[in-house]
PDB file of C-alpha atoms in Angstrom:
ATOM      1  CA  MET L   1       0.000   0.000   0.000  1.00 88.00           C
ATOM      2  CA  GLU L   2       0.926   3.638  -0.382  1.00 94.00           C
ATOM      3  CA  TYR L   3       0.200   6.390   2.089  1.00 95.00           C
ATOM      4  CA  THR L   4       0.011  10.155   2.098  1.00 95.00           C
ATOM      5  CA  VAL L   5       1.471  12.050   5.061  1.00 95.00           C
ATOM      6  CA  GLN L   6      -1.907  12.203   6.780  1.00 94.00           C
ATOM      7  CA  LYS L   7      -2.668   8.504   6.285  1.00 95.00           C
ATOM      8  CA  LEU L   8       0.789   7.418   7.441  1.00 95.00           C
ATOM      9  CA  GLY L   9       0.509   9.710  10.458  1.00 94.00           C
ATOM     10  CA  ARG L  10      -2.804   8.140  11.454  1.00 94.00           C
ATOM     11  CA  LEU L  11      -1.412   4.639  10.873  1.00 93.00           C
ATOM     12  CA  ALA L  12       1.681   5.210  13.030  1.00 93.00           C
ATOM     13  CA  GLY L  13       0.147   7.529  15.612  1.00 93.00           C
ATOM     14  CA  VAL L  14       2.465  10.437  14.857  1.00 93.00           C
ATOM     15  CA  SER L  15       1.707  13.942  13.661  1.00 94.00           C
ATOM     16  CA  THR L  16       2.042  15.054  10.059  1.00 94.00           C
ATOM     17  CA  ARG L  17       4.361  17.779  11.360  1.00 94.00           C
ATOM     18  CA  THR L  18       6.693  15.087  12.718  1.00 95.00           C
ATOM     19  CA  LEU L  19       6.734  13.242   9.390  1.00 96.00           C
ATOM     20  CA  ARG L  20       7.476  16.451   7.499  1.00 95.00           C
ATOM     21  CA  TYR L  21      10.305  17.198   9.922  1.00 95.00           C
ATOM     22  CA  TYR L  22      11.757  13.711   9.409  1.00 96.00           C
ATOM     23  CA  ASP L  23      11.698  14.445   5.678  1.00 96.00           C
ATOM     24  CA  GLU L  24      13.406  17.817   6.150  1.00 95.00           C
ATOM     25  CA  ILE L  25      16.298  16.339   8.144  1.00 95.00           C
ATOM     26  CA  GLY L  26      16.694  13.380   5.772  1.00 95.00           C
ATOM     27  CA  LEU L  27      15.631  10.772   8.317  1.00 95.00           C
ATOM     28  CA  LEU L  28      12.528   9.557   6.472  1.00 96.00           C
ATOM     29  CA  LYS L  29      12.128  10.637   2.873  1.00 96.00           C
ATOM     30  CA  PRO L  30       8.943   9.794   0.953  1.00 96.00           C
ATOM     31  CA  ALA L  31       9.128   7.237  -1.846  1.00 96.00           C
ATOM     32  CA  ARG L  32       7.982   9.883  -4.302  1.00 96.00           C
ATOM     33  CA  ILE L  33       6.064  13.134  -4.711  1.00 95.00           C
ATOM     34  CA  ASN L  34       2.878  12.731  -6.747  1.00 94.00           C
ATOM     35  CA  SER L  35       1.594  15.088  -9.440  1.00 93.00           C
ATOM     36  CA  SER L  36      -0.387  17.044  -6.856  1.00 92.00           C
ATOM     37  CA  GLY L  37       2.730  17.647  -4.763  1.00 93.00           C
ATOM     38  CA  TYR L  38       1.833  15.181  -1.984  1.00 93.00           C
ATOM     39  CA  ARG L  39       4.449  13.048  -0.267  1.00 95.00           C
ATOM     40  CA  ILE L  40       3.790   9.356  -0.937  1.00 96.00           C
ATOM     41  CA  TYR L  41       5.201   6.617   1.311  1.00 96.00           C
ATOM     42  CA  GLY L  42       5.482   2.928   0.479  1.00 95.00           C
ATOM     43  CA  GLU L  43       6.293  -0.262   2.375  1.00 93.00           C
ATOM     44  CA  ASP L  44      10.009   0.529   2.742  1.00 94.00           C
ATOM     45  CA  GLU L  45       9.181   3.869   4.330  1.00 96.00           C
ATOM     46  CA  VAL L  46       6.615   2.276   6.647  1.00 95.00           C
ATOM     47  CA  ASN L  47       9.251  -0.213   7.833  1.00 93.00           C
ATOM     48  CA  ARG L  48      11.808   2.558   8.293  1.00 94.00           C
ATOM     49  CA  LEU L  49       9.351   4.619  10.319  1.00 95.00           C
ATOM     50  CA  GLN L  50       8.690   1.623  12.568  1.00 94.00           C
ATOM     51  CA  GLN L  51      12.445   1.331  13.232  1.00 92.00           C
ATOM     52  CA  ILE L  52      12.657   5.056  13.972  1.00 94.00           C
ATOM     53  CA  LEU L  53       9.818   4.826  16.489  1.00 93.00           C
ATOM     54  CA  PHE L  54      11.453   1.831  18.183  1.00 89.00           C
ATOM     55  CA  PHE L  55      14.617   3.882  18.594  1.00 89.00           C
ATOM     56  CA  ARG L  56      12.625   6.861  19.881  1.00 88.00           C
ATOM     57  CA  GLU L  57      10.887   4.631  22.441  1.00 84.00           C
ATOM     58  CA  LEU L  58      14.372   3.856  23.756  1.00 80.00           C
ATOM     59  CA  ASP L  59      15.193   7.607  23.953  1.00 78.00           C
ATOM     60  CA  VAL L  60      17.752   7.579  21.125  1.00 83.00           C
ATOM     61  CA  SER L  61      18.265  11.064  19.653  1.00 85.00           C
ATOM     62  CA  LEU L  62      17.208  11.783  16.070  1.00 90.00           C
ATOM     63  CA  ASP L  63      20.784  12.591  15.069  1.00 89.00           C
ATOM     64  CA  ARG L  64      21.953   9.251  16.433  1.00 86.00           C
ATOM     65  CA  ILE L  65      19.077   7.378  14.733  1.00 90.00           C
ATOM     66  CA  LYS L  66      19.964   8.952  11.406  1.00 92.00           C
ATOM     67  CA  GLU L  67      23.627   8.074  11.892  1.00 89.00           C
ATOM     68  CA  LEU L  68      22.818   4.458  12.764  1.00 88.00           C
ATOM     69  CA  MET L  69      20.281   3.869  10.020  1.00 90.00           C
ATOM     70  CA  SER L  70      22.430   5.531   7.360  1.00 89.00           C
ATOM     71  CA  SER L  71      25.401   3.312   8.134  1.00 88.00           C
ATOM     72  CA  PRO L  72      26.239   0.723   5.447  1.00 89.00           C
ATOM     73  CA  SER L  73      26.523  -1.859   8.240  1.00 89.00           C
ATOM     74  CA  PHE L  74      22.984  -1.220   9.543  1.00 88.00           C
ATOM     75  CA  ASN L  75      21.040  -4.491   9.705  1.00 89.00           C
ATOM     76  CA  SER L  76      17.294  -4.170  10.209  1.00 84.00           C
ATOM     77  CA  SER L  77      16.832  -7.692  11.624  1.00 86.00           C
ATOM     78  CA  GLU L  78      19.693  -7.300  14.092  1.00 87.00           C
ATOM     79  CA  ALA L  79      18.362  -3.898  15.133  1.00 85.00           C
ATOM     80  CA  LEU L  80      14.954  -5.433  15.836  1.00 84.00           C
ATOM     81  CA  LYS L  81      16.550  -8.125  18.008  1.00 87.00           C
ATOM     82  CA  GLU L  82      18.377  -5.440  19.979  1.00 84.00           C
ATOM     83  CA  HIS L  83      15.137  -3.470  20.315  1.00 83.00           C
ATOM     84  CA  ARG L  84      13.454  -6.577  21.705  1.00 85.00           C
ATOM     85  CA  GLU L  85      16.157  -7.142  24.328  1.00 82.00           C
ATOM     86  CA  LYS L  86      16.153  -3.514  25.395  1.00 79.00           C
ATOM     87  CA  LEU L  87      12.374  -3.415  25.625  1.00 81.00           C
ATOM     88  CA  LEU L  88      12.406  -6.614  27.695  1.00 82.00           C
ATOM     89  CA  ASP L  89      14.932  -4.960  30.013  1.00 76.00           C
ATOM     90  CA  LYS L  90      12.677  -1.927  30.197  1.00 75.00           C
ATOM     91  CA  ARG L  91       9.715  -4.160  31.073  1.00 81.00           C
ATOM     92  CA  ARG L  92      11.692  -5.840  33.855  1.00 75.00           C
ATOM     93  CA  GLN L  93      12.587  -2.431  35.232  1.00 69.00           C
ATOM     94  CA  LEU L  94       8.940  -1.386  35.169  1.00 73.00           C
ATOM     95  CA  ASP L  95       7.934  -4.656  36.864  1.00 74.00           C
ATOM     96  CA  ARG L  96      10.345  -3.893  39.711  1.00 69.00           C
ATOM     97  CA  LEU L  97       8.988  -0.369  40.086  1.00 68.00           C
ATOM     98  CA  ILE L  98       5.400  -1.647  40.028  1.00 74.00           C
ATOM     99  CA  ALA L  99       6.276  -4.186  42.743  1.00 71.00           C
ATOM    100  CA  ASN L 100       7.856  -1.377  44.757  1.00 67.00           C
ATOM    101  CA  VAL L 101       4.710   0.746  44.372  1.00 70.00           C
ATOM    102  CA  GLU L 102       2.524  -2.183  45.482  1.00 74.00           C
ATOM    103  CA  ARG L 103       4.654  -2.756  48.593  1.00 66.00           C
ATOM    104  CA  THR L 104       4.512   0.965  49.363  1.00 67.00           C
ATOM    105  CA  ILE L 105       0.706   0.929  49.123  1.00 74.00           C
ATOM    106  CA  GLN L 106       0.587  -2.005  51.546  1.00 72.00           C
ATOM    107  CA  TYR L 107       2.992  -0.146  53.864  1.00 60.00           C
ATOM    108  CA  GLN L 108       0.896   3.038  53.807  1.00 72.00           C
ATOM    109  CA  GLU L 109      -2.257   1.017  54.490  1.00 72.00           C
ATOM    110  CA  GLY L 110      -0.557  -0.575  57.497  1.00 77.00           C
ATOM    111  CA  ARG L 111      -0.465  -4.084  56.032  1.00 73.00           C
ATOM    112  CA  MET L 112       3.338  -4.471  56.067  1.00 65.00           C
ATOM    113  CA  ASN L 113       6.521  -2.836  57.313  1.00 71.00           C
ATOM    114  CA  MET L 114       8.926  -1.151  54.900  1.00 59.00           C
ATOM    115  CA  THR L 115      12.342   0.310  55.670  1.00 57.00           C
ATOM    116  CA  ASP L 116      13.500   3.554  54.091  1.00 56.00           C
ATOM    117  CA  GLN L 117      16.078   1.555  52.119  1.00 58.00           C
ATOM    118  CA  GLU L 118      13.402  -0.746  50.703  1.00 58.00           C
ATOM    119  CA  LYS L 119      11.424   2.253  49.465  1.00 55.00           C
ATOM    120  CA  PHE L 120      14.228   3.033  47.028  1.00 58.00           C
ATOM    121  CA  GLU L 121      15.316  -0.481  46.038  1.00 62.00           C
ATOM    122  CA  GLY L 122      13.468  -0.371  42.719  1.00 61.00           C
ATOM    123  CA  PHE L 123      15.035   2.935  41.713  1.00 61.00           C
ATOM    124  CA  LYS L 124      18.544   1.885  42.742  1.00 57.00           C
ATOM    125  CA  GLN L 125      18.282  -1.438  40.925  1.00 64.00           C
ATOM    126  CA  GLN L 126      17.139   0.450  37.847  1.00 64.00           C
ATOM    127  CA  LEU L 127      20.281   2.600  38.025  1.00 63.00           C
ATOM    128  CA  ILE L 128      22.395  -0.557  38.116  1.00 64.00           C
ATOM    129  CA  ASP L 129      20.486  -2.288  35.326  1.00 65.00           C
ATOM    130  CA  ASP L 130      20.576   0.783  33.080  1.00 64.00           C
ATOM    131  CA  ASN L 131      24.317   1.085  33.550  1.00 62.00           C
ATOM    132  CA  GLU L 132      24.907  -2.622  32.911  1.00 65.00           C
ATOM    133  CA  GLN L 133      22.704  -2.578  29.816  1.00 63.00           C
ATOM    134  CA  LYS L 134      24.360   0.450  28.260  1.00 58.00           C
ATOM    135  CA  TYR L 135      27.987   0.150  29.323  1.00 57.00           C
ATOM    136  CA  GLY L 136      28.431  -3.124  31.231  1.00 61.00           C
ATOM    137  CA  LYS L 137      30.753  -4.849  28.794  1.00 66.00           C
ATOM    138  CA  GLU L 138      33.096  -1.888  28.391  1.00 63.00           C
ATOM    139  CA  ILE L 139      33.353  -0.916  32.047  1.00 63.00           C
ATOM    140  CA  ARG L 140      33.860  -4.527  33.150  1.00 69.00           C
ATOM    141  CA  GLU L 141      36.652  -4.937  30.612  1.00 71.00           C
ATOM    142  CA  LYS L 142      38.244  -1.686  31.758  1.00 64.00           C
ATOM    143  CA  TYR L 143      37.835  -1.969  35.544  1.00 63.00           C
ATOM    144  CA  GLY L 144      37.200  -5.686  36.151  1.00 70.00           C
ATOM    145  CA  ASP L 145      34.206  -7.588  37.485  1.00 71.00           C
ATOM    146  CA  ALA L 146      35.221  -7.201  41.135  1.00 71.00           C
ATOM    147  CA  ALA L 147      35.335  -3.398  40.937  1.00 69.00           C
ATOM    148  CA  ILE L 148      31.961  -3.224  39.194  1.00 69.00           C
ATOM    149  CA  GLU L 149      30.339  -5.571  41.730  1.00 68.00           C
ATOM    150  CA  ARG L 150      31.674  -3.378  44.554  1.00 74.00           C
ATOM    151  CA  SER L 151      30.224  -0.346  42.809  1.00 70.00           C
ATOM    152  CA  ASN L 152      26.839  -2.056  42.378  1.00 67.00           C
ATOM    153  CA  ALA L 153      26.812  -3.067  46.028  1.00 71.00           C
ATOM    154  CA  LYS L 154      27.544   0.520  47.015  1.00 74.00           C
ATOM    155  CA  VAL L 155      24.553   1.713  44.994  1.00 68.00           C
ATOM    156  CA  LYS L 156      22.259  -0.898  46.562  1.00 69.00           C
ATOM    157  CA  ASN L 157      23.289   0.268  50.043  1.00 71.00           C
ATOM    158  CA  MET L 158      22.632   3.950  49.366  1.00 75.00           C
ATOM    159  CA  THR L 159      20.445   5.707  51.890  1.00 75.00           C
ATOM    160  CA  LYS L 160      17.481   7.803  50.775  1.00 74.00           C
ATOM    161  CA  GLU L 161      19.565  10.957  51.243  1.00 80.00           C
ATOM    162  CA  GLN L 162      22.482   9.553  49.243  1.00 82.00           C
ATOM    163  CA  TYR L 163      20.203   8.463  46.427  1.00 78.00           C
ATOM    164  CA  GLU L 164      18.659  11.922  46.233  1.00 82.00           C
ATOM    165  CA  GLU L 165      22.091  13.569  46.330  1.00 89.00           C
ATOM    166  CA  VAL L 166      23.598  11.445  43.541  1.00 85.00           C
ATOM    167  CA  SER L 167      20.564  12.183  41.367  1.00 85.00           C
ATOM    168  CA  ARG L 168      20.909  15.900  42.078  1.00 92.00           C
ATOM    169  CA  LEU L 169      24.632  15.806  41.302  1.00 93.00           C
ATOM    170  CA  ALA L 170      24.036  14.092  37.960  1.00 90.00           C
ATOM    171  CA  ASP L 171      21.723  16.925  36.927  1.00 93.00           C
ATOM    172  CA  GLU L 172      24.097  19.590  38.224  1.00 95.00           C
ATOM    173  CA  VAL L 173      27.030  18.106  36.298  1.00 95.00           C
ATOM    174  CA  LEU L 174      25.084  18.433  33.033  1.00 94.00           C
ATOM    175  CA  SER L 175      23.774  21.934  33.723  1.00 95.00           C
ATOM    176  CA  THR L 176      27.197  23.235  34.820  1.00 96.00           C
ATOM    177  CA  LEU L 177      28.871  21.534  31.865  1.00 96.00           C
ATOM    178  CA  GLY L 178      26.439  23.260  29.513  1.00 94.00           C
ATOM    179  CA  GLN L 179      27.316  26.665  30.975  1.00 96.00           C
ATOM    180  CA  ALA L 180      31.032  25.891  31.001  1.00 97.00           C
ATOM    181  CA  TYR L 181      31.005  24.815  27.363  1.00 96.00           C
ATOM    182  CA  GLN L 182      29.852  28.270  26.342  1.00 95.00           C
ATOM    183  CA  THR L 183      33.043  29.751  27.815  1.00 96.00           C
ATOM    184  CA  GLY L 184      35.200  27.564  25.574  1.00 95.00           C
ATOM    185  CA  ASP L 185      37.784  27.178  28.345  1.00 97.00           C
ATOM    186  CA  PRO L 186      38.157  23.689  29.911  1.00 96.00           C
ATOM    187  CA  ALA L 187      40.573  25.161  32.453  1.00 96.00           C
ATOM    188  CA  GLY L 188      38.155  27.927  33.453  1.00 96.00           C
ATOM    189  CA  GLU L 189      36.295  28.225  36.733  1.00 97.00           C
ATOM    190  CA  LEU L 190      33.001  26.815  35.467  1.00 96.00           C
ATOM    191  CA  ALA L 191      34.647  23.908  33.681  1.00 97.00           C
ATOM    192  CA  GLN L 192      36.648  23.000  36.764  1.00 97.00           C
ATOM    193  CA  LYS L 193      33.475  23.192  38.844  1.00 97.00           C
ATOM    194  CA  ALA L 194      31.872  20.707  36.418  1.00 97.00           C
ATOM    195  CA  ALA L 195      34.884  18.405  36.782  1.00 97.00           C
ATOM    196  CA  ASP L 196      34.709  18.602  40.582  1.00 97.00           C
ATOM    197  CA  LEU L 197      30.969  17.890  40.564  1.00 96.00           C
ATOM    198  CA  HIS L 198      31.693  14.907  38.326  1.00 96.00           C
ATOM    199  CA  LYS L 199      34.221  13.636  40.878  1.00 96.00           C
ATOM    200  CA  GLN L 200      31.666  14.040  43.672  1.00 95.00           C
ATOM    201  CA  TRP L 201      29.135  12.085  41.589  1.00 92.00           C
ATOM    202  CA  LEU L 202      31.684   9.335  40.929  1.00 89.00           C
ATOM    203  CA  THR L 203      32.456   8.828  44.613  1.00 89.00           C
ATOM    204  CA  TYR L 204      28.898   7.560  45.135  1.00 86.00           C
ATOM    205  CA  TYR L 205      29.719   4.692  42.768  1.00 83.00           C
ATOM    206  CA  TRP L 206      33.443   4.078  43.178  1.00 83.00           C
ATOM    207  CA  SER L 207      34.880   2.516  46.316  1.00 77.00           C
ATOM    208  CA  ASP L 208      38.239   4.155  45.644  1.00 81.00           C
ATOM    209  CA  TYR L 209      38.880   7.323  43.674  1.00 89.00           C
ATOM    210  CA  SER L 210      42.068   7.995  41.745  1.00 90.00           C
ATOM    211  CA  LYS L 211      42.962  10.803  39.369  1.00 94.00           C
ATOM    212  CA  GLU L 212      44.250   8.287  36.823  1.00 92.00           C
ATOM    213  CA  ALA L 213      40.955   6.371  36.797  1.00 89.00           C
ATOM    214  CA  HIS L 214      38.973   9.603  36.569  1.00 93.00           C
ATOM    215  CA  ALA L 215      41.018  10.742  33.576  1.00 94.00           C
ATOM    216  CA  GLY L 216      40.651   7.308  31.977  1.00 90.00           C
ATOM    217  CA  LEU L 217      36.889   7.423  32.361  1.00 89.00           C
ATOM    218  CA  ALA L 218      36.806  10.891  30.816  1.00 93.00           C
ATOM    219  CA  GLN L 219      38.641   9.544  27.773  1.00 92.00           C
ATOM    220  CA  MET L 220      36.115   6.707  27.518  1.00 87.00           C
ATOM    221  CA  TYR L 221      33.370   9.331  27.329  1.00 89.00           C
ATOM    222  CA  VAL L 222      34.919  10.453  24.044  1.00 91.00           C
ATOM    223  CA  ASP L 223      35.955   7.061  22.659  1.00 88.00           C
ATOM    224  CA  ASP L 224      32.666   5.254  23.278  1.00 82.00           C
ATOM    225  CA  GLU L 225      29.796   6.516  21.126  1.00 81.00           C
ATOM    226  CA  ARG L 226      27.147   5.775  23.765  1.00 77.00           C
ATOM    227  CA  PHE L 227      28.877   7.808  26.477  1.00 82.00           C
ATOM    228  CA  LYS L 228      29.566  10.511  23.912  1.00 88.00           C
ATOM    229  CA  ALA L 229      25.900  10.610  22.859  1.00 86.00           C
ATOM    230  CA  TYR L 230      24.802  11.066  26.493  1.00 84.00           C
ATOM    231  CA  TYR L 231      26.963  14.146  27.078  1.00 90.00           C
ATOM    232  CA  ASP L 232      26.527  15.514  23.544  1.00 89.00           C
ATOM    233  CA  ALA L 233      22.719  15.158  23.605  1.00 85.00           C
ATOM    234  CA  LYS L 234      22.063  18.842  24.305  1.00 82.00           C
ATOM    235  CA  GLN L 235      25.419  20.272  23.288  1.00 88.00           C
ATOM    236  CA  PRO L 236      27.545  18.558  20.589  1.00 90.00           C
ATOM    237  CA  GLY L 237      31.172  18.607  21.686  1.00 93.00           C
ATOM    238  CA  ALA L 238      30.348  18.551  25.404  1.00 94.00           C
ATOM    239  CA  ALA L 239      31.896  15.090  25.938  1.00 94.00           C
ATOM    240  CA  GLU L 240      35.276  16.227  24.629  1.00 96.00           C
ATOM    241  CA  PHE L 241      35.022  19.451  26.605  1.00 97.00           C
ATOM    242  CA  LEU L 242      34.301  17.500  29.809  1.00 96.00           C
ATOM    243  CA  ARG L 243      37.224  15.166  29.036  1.00 96.00           C
ATOM    244  CA  ASP L 244      39.540  18.157  28.639  1.00 97.00           C
ATOM    245  CA  ALA L 245      38.230  19.762  31.844  1.00 97.00           C
ATOM    246  CA  ILE L 246      38.776  16.537  33.803  1.00 97.00           C
ATOM    247  CA  LEU L 247      42.292  16.157  32.396  1.00 96.00           C
ATOM    248  CA  VAL L 248      43.063  19.643  33.707  1.00 96.00           C
ATOM    249  CA  TYR L 249      41.359  18.873  37.032  1.00 97.00           C
ATOM    250  CA  THR L 250      43.345  15.657  37.524  1.00 96.00           C
ATOM    251  CA  GLY L 251      46.640  17.156  36.314  1.00 93.00           C
ATOM    252  CA  MET L 252      46.718  14.805  33.340  1.00 85.00           C
ATOM    253  CA  ALA L 253      46.434  17.444  30.628  1.00 82.00           C
ATOM    254  CA  LYS L 254      49.307  17.572  28.164  1.00 76.00           C
ATOM    255  CA  SER L 255      51.328  20.716  28.481  1.00 60.00           C
TER     256      SER L 255
END
């Protein structure tokens, strides 16, 4: 079948404005333009849109989706298998949170006891699972299984206050980094504040801090596309800027 913008939008549950934007940025071009000037989409475009929406459901940026799907090595079947695994992981995370909500309801209704630590178990486990899913292989190869298990145990044992603080620090690192990037100076006051906040954030996960390990992690942020995409999401180039700021902060910058 063939679809106009309006029909495809209704089929996929997206707005015609979104489809036109995907066309403008080269993410989803129509199969052809008919004699009346309407965009016409065929089966290939329908399949591509489905892939795009799977990626969007997993919070992948449009720039990253375009990069992935434009790669000569992109394999639709393999991508679908990865989508399935990630969605299953997401479902398991939701199941844990739902179970946590149900226990909290029982606690508030006086039908069971619940410690403060138990109230945050679902959220803390989600932090661990997200990290393992996205970066587990790389960080285990770099730091070893024992170090990662110690880090995971530290997260599980976080108090309510610690959990709230590490979440706040993560947000503050990104906001300060965004401001610092505008200065263009990784050795400047704002950039060094971002690096220090990043160290504070790390200490909630690492049992032992070292400048060498901090600098090594900063380099990984640039070398690994997934880390890079996280820091570059709002400001392209932010990952490299943070790396440079941390190298200055740790005294590892080349003179």
